[in-house]
Amino acid sequence: MSRAAEVAALTRAARFDRCVPDPVLPGTAVASGGCRRMMKVLLHGRCAYDCAYCGVRTCREDCSLSPADLADLFLRMWREGRADGLFLSSGIPRGVDEAMEGIVETGEILRRRGYEGYLHLKVLPGAARADITDLARVADRISINIEAPSASRLSELAGVKDYRQDIEKRQAWVADAMPGRHTTQVVVGAAGESDAEVLECMARQYQRLAPARIYYSGFTPLPGTLLASHAPTPLWRQNRLYQADALLRLYHFTADEVAGVLDEEGFLQNADPKRLLAGGRPRVDVNHAPLADLLRVPGIGPKNARRVLAAREKAPLRSERDLRACGVRGRGVGRYVAFGDGDVQSGIFEF
Ligand code: SF4
């Protein structure tokens, strides 16, 4: 296989990791991590593991790059202005240590050769602690994918991976090596798990390990995998999980509160969970409510909530126009708020 074909195959195979969005075209760079053109690539395009959802293990091309070659390729693209960041992961064709050492070495070569830009490097299941520490020395972000919300669910998808040992233990090392700057990914819908299970996992993750982000990858059946005939996860489920995640991560809802919108079987509806939760509560007085309550109003985010606090210091808010001046634009916000003290129109407007 030519070098160009090998690189194209390695960038195609990297698309299965959603911690960085997919390129529009295989082999091109994508915007992510503050970069406009992130190169997303694998060091090894084959894997000896058995994850039932993963397209990498079906790759026929036995393609790999050496750390030196990958560093050369990336530096050339960087100097030519075709890439301004690198996301590097790998299949595990032989052993975890060998693949991890290749990722570490690539990062070290890049830094030695003067590259100071964005590097997102992947920690593989079962990685040695020393390799994780070395990755954290050279990377801006590191991540290990938990893939399933629990040990029992992962065992249905990947018999080789030990959830507690290979993933959770390593994830604690990752959090220790790079506090607040690590991420993870959950594949949604591959193991038949409910949203209640994902939500429980999400809350545990943010509480114990404080990842910067959790990514939710709706399952897509891939030809040649064990789950090729499994139903795909609808996009709306993945998106509603992102909304539930934002309630925990940005809006300080508790997991129990968010669980209030699950149906009897533990699944989210195809509706905005923040709106569903607000529907059952009294209106929030925008002139007196604390930040935590303002954040519970659909249409008010952290930035706008702080603008509301600053604006009402000067004068009470009296109308939807005053809320709009604070940047609040969401449809139907009026039905969730009241204007105590400035209350000429309290509760009668919707916009
Ligand atoms: S370890 Fe599993 S998910 Fe990762 S590349 Fe190998 S088969 Fe795919």
Short mmCIF file of N, CA and C and ligand atoms in Angstrom, two decimals, residues 42 46-51 53-57 90-92 124-125 147 158 161, ligand 1:
data_model
loop_
_atom_site.label_atom_id
_atom_site.label_comp_id
_atom_site.label_asym_id
_atom_site.label_seq_id
_atom_site.Cartn_x
_atom_site.Cartn_y
_atom_site.Cartn_z
N LEU A 42 -4.95 7.49 13.32
CA LEU A 42 -4.49 6.38 14.15
C LEU A 42 -3.03 6.09 13.83
N ARG A 46 -5.01 -1.46 12.73
CA ARG A 46 -5.60 -2.78 13.03
C ARG A 46 -5.68 -2.98 14.53
N CYS A 47 -6.59 -3.86 14.96
CA CYS A 47 -6.73 -4.09 16.39
C CYS A 47 -7.05 -5.57 16.63
N ALA A 48 -6.38 -6.14 17.63
CA ALA A 48 -6.61 -7.55 17.96
C ALA A 48 -7.75 -7.71 18.96
N TYR A 49 -8.32 -6.60 19.45
CA TYR A 49 -9.40 -6.69 20.43
C TYR A 49 -10.73 -7.01 19.73
N ASP A 50 -11.77 -7.23 20.54
CA ASP A 50 -13.00 -7.78 19.96
C ASP A 50 -14.23 -6.90 20.17
N CYS A 51 -14.05 -5.57 20.27
CA CYS A 51 -15.20 -4.71 20.56
C CYS A 51 -16.24 -4.81 19.43
N TYR A 53 -18.81 -3.22 18.45
CA TYR A 53 -19.33 -2.05 17.74
C TYR A 53 -18.27 -1.39 16.86
N CYS A 54 -17.02 -1.82 16.97
CA CYS A 54 -15.91 -1.00 16.45
C CYS A 54 -15.52 -1.38 15.03
N GLY A 55 -15.43 -0.35 14.19
CA GLY A 55 -15.04 -0.57 12.80
C GLY A 55 -13.56 -0.81 12.62
N VAL A 56 -12.74 -0.39 13.60
CA VAL A 56 -11.29 -0.55 13.43
C VAL A 56 -10.91 -2.02 13.31
N ARG A 57 -11.57 -2.87 14.09
CA ARG A 57 -11.19 -4.28 14.09
C ARG A 57 -11.54 -4.99 12.78
N SER A 90 -4.99 4.89 18.46
CA SER A 90 -4.39 3.73 17.81
C SER A 90 -5.21 2.47 18.05
N GLY A 91 -5.22 1.58 17.08
CA GLY A 91 -5.65 0.22 17.31
C GLY A 91 -4.54 -0.47 18.10
N ILE A 92 -4.83 -1.71 18.52
CA ILE A 92 -3.84 -2.45 19.32
C ILE A 92 -3.52 -3.74 18.58
N LEU A 124 -4.99 4.09 25.88
CA LEU A 124 -5.63 2.83 25.48
C LEU A 124 -5.97 2.00 26.72
N PRO A 125 -7.01 1.15 26.64
CA PRO A 125 -7.38 0.33 27.81
C PRO A 125 -6.21 -0.53 28.25
N GLU A 147 -16.75 3.69 27.00
CA GLU A 147 -17.56 3.00 25.97
C GLU A 147 -18.92 2.51 26.44
N ALA A 158 -17.44 -6.07 24.64
CA ALA A 158 -15.99 -6.21 24.46
C ALA A 158 -15.46 -7.18 25.50
N LYS A 161 -11.91 -6.56 27.24
CA LYS A 161 -11.64 -5.44 28.15
C LYS A 161 -12.25 -5.70 29.52
S1 SF4 B 1 -9.74 -1.61 21.51
FE1 SF4 B 1 -11.81 -2.03 20.75
S2 SF4 B 1 -12.65 0.06 20.35
FE2 SF4 B 1 -10.39 0.27 20.48
S3 SF4 B 1 -9.68 0.06 18.36
FE3 SF4 B 1 -9.58 -1.98 19.30
S4 SF4 B 1 -11.53 -2.98 18.72
FE4 SF4 B 1 -11.77 -0.76 18.41
#
